[in-house]
Steps between C-alpha positions, in 0.01 A plus 500: 500500500602861453676655798350819648658814364639579847716186496834494330456299179691174505473455128507713189136566426362540146153650491290488183196725471235376258357162401476558125727374224806705598482428871412131479762416241762691701402290802511174303849579370627613840366180650712307251811714556522591869215347702718210615757736652480533878598866472205610283122516544243601238162660562226573246225750586187464288146632522369154404615156609508382139672578173254600227576422136349822364536428123206258533290720729245577228425127473387495862260786427359306205479167686745337259725398791447429867656730759734230630655458156683833506583544868787337688535516880818693577594268785481207261714676239754630753588234754809678640372858492302659782172630358326789677153586375433869553508852363817706477436830676840665485848443365770670710809492281734697732431264792472189281160413639155411363171552681212266420153422633353152496214293631138576572595767753764660273776412742800728442842348454842637413759299312859603456702387201848475356377478141162619379327405173213734412256326268175672593366510146231744391143597580210603278505862387150646459639845406244666732225434243162549669337180623770256393661427837160410651323333208749359248651152532880488455685184392800484730414244766319175559229695682448714188452195276257339743309826535470536123375144452248538782380833363454365147293205623294720730421741218397216270263375770354845558461568128318170449223613736510873415201646316636853460690513169727788611609319816552178308717683245728632774522155659597334172757759390861429597780750435872425524731802504855452375620341177820348635554132580288495815210682337497296180526163675232605749253622238554185289439270798207706631334513158523123451382435855180705485407382150543135596294560816202659321329172396448424871290816540169455313409870500828619352640498147821614332344816357460627857869453579765768448874463567730796432876549510605864539856598406666841492725420203443435129551121526479250785800298619746770387789299650449237228485743209222621275461178300424275798294776658277520193473122491391495864238769436361293213481185713325677788258681269418169331393364838267789565721731708510873421831686481513873581837648403650844571269556793515491879272436792427831672268386777269236641179494701299204626303494175731618221853549371597831339746503210673806362309645201225236528160481664500307833462124467248323727731263685554360849823308438823677411825306512796735539836385358616837367765599748731404786727693734788373720417420861428822696775406748762569235423873483608554863843340465810724494630376166492605136193411297387504139126510426439392857728194479820456702811549290748213533840442343597215270542273804143579617635692798343828610772769466633630835336204675731208407311235700163594353380340178185558295335286232175474308236765437629736770853512358642707213755252365746642245541314173877485458453400136307822434639786711233735629225240478361260759368148506119473482308403816389157382492162674778350287731786599398491867577127521851550367559816702409310815745225417785742422436702816520174700824401331650843571399487866666159529808645328506800734478273805802301382700795366472401134446743208144592411340413166320747273139449405440472128204335334343527160124447481442153357149563380157641574187288485128543556214252511179590319309191613354224282850370426600826337786728594756752381872500564820678408802276559853620419354758262271255315120526508269203557122484525222245523528153650882482495530827694247374754688170530825690568325719757358195675825301487722783623273595788453137599879466521517800734229384740676403824449135589449194283152439644387845380642443152317168462173633641491807275604297194200271539246758617576762236188484288559795265 
């Protein structure tokens, strides 16, 4: 167990903040490298007691996968790492101390450290748009996916017994804001889910249903290029989804969603995937930042704080291949950043030279449901079944645990 902060530490303590890709993979690698040493102890602080495989979160919302398929208990993944479930309240860099609260009574606890890995990720950014924080459903957590699925089913039930056509229209209209990967995969899964569910509701028909994707740019999935973006728009439109380009959500009430330069849309379900911001804790730290993210050097160290490391969405990681640019905040980068940070901490503990982080994006993939996908791998574009097969195969390979891989492989119905 962790010694109280008032005791003199007997071991070098490595504290990792965050149970996402960066934090968990840093912990896994540290467990392999230093956990057997009697002079080192590792602690992971996470808001949840499980690791969530977020690339498949939209499939939970659409009932394509069960919850247990994409969550792994942290204590099962990390047998030699102390896991503390709680919220990080403060990071005291000068005194090398972290304050957390945990448990039902929000018990306060302070943990000192010798090395600190900050992997706190990002939170949803609603840009202070009226009504969004209270009424929109984000897609960042397991709770969000469950809430969306529950809300969709509840609205179908209500619409089936609703006599008022205006109320039924708002119940059967679903808007997804954001044309990036999360938004596109969510709208594709949501659209298939509600259309396949309609036959079970005798008073509903497809002409009553409306699913919209709202995107501020001229083409969705801009990361994949215009060609694949246009292909995706064609696929979604062919399945009955509407695409609104070059427009933004400007507000939401309980009964409608307002779009810029358009009349309000009767709607009670808005899924918000159009923005994230680094964890609010980052803004209070006495270190340099870029667009709200902590600036680190090529070794993933925070300048002027040599025993502090940052990875994932909350870190601004320089791309040494392209001076002046940074690595994107994606899962494939966070995984590798976590591993490199762990290797550098192990090197620092033993007095060995540190290694630079350098990684070239292997590819970008998106699932459009119904065994259709889009992908850009090493500069080459793929679409249709082969792209979906690559998406499925690659993500299956990254699911922690053989039991999860097998379960998802056999339960994946689309």
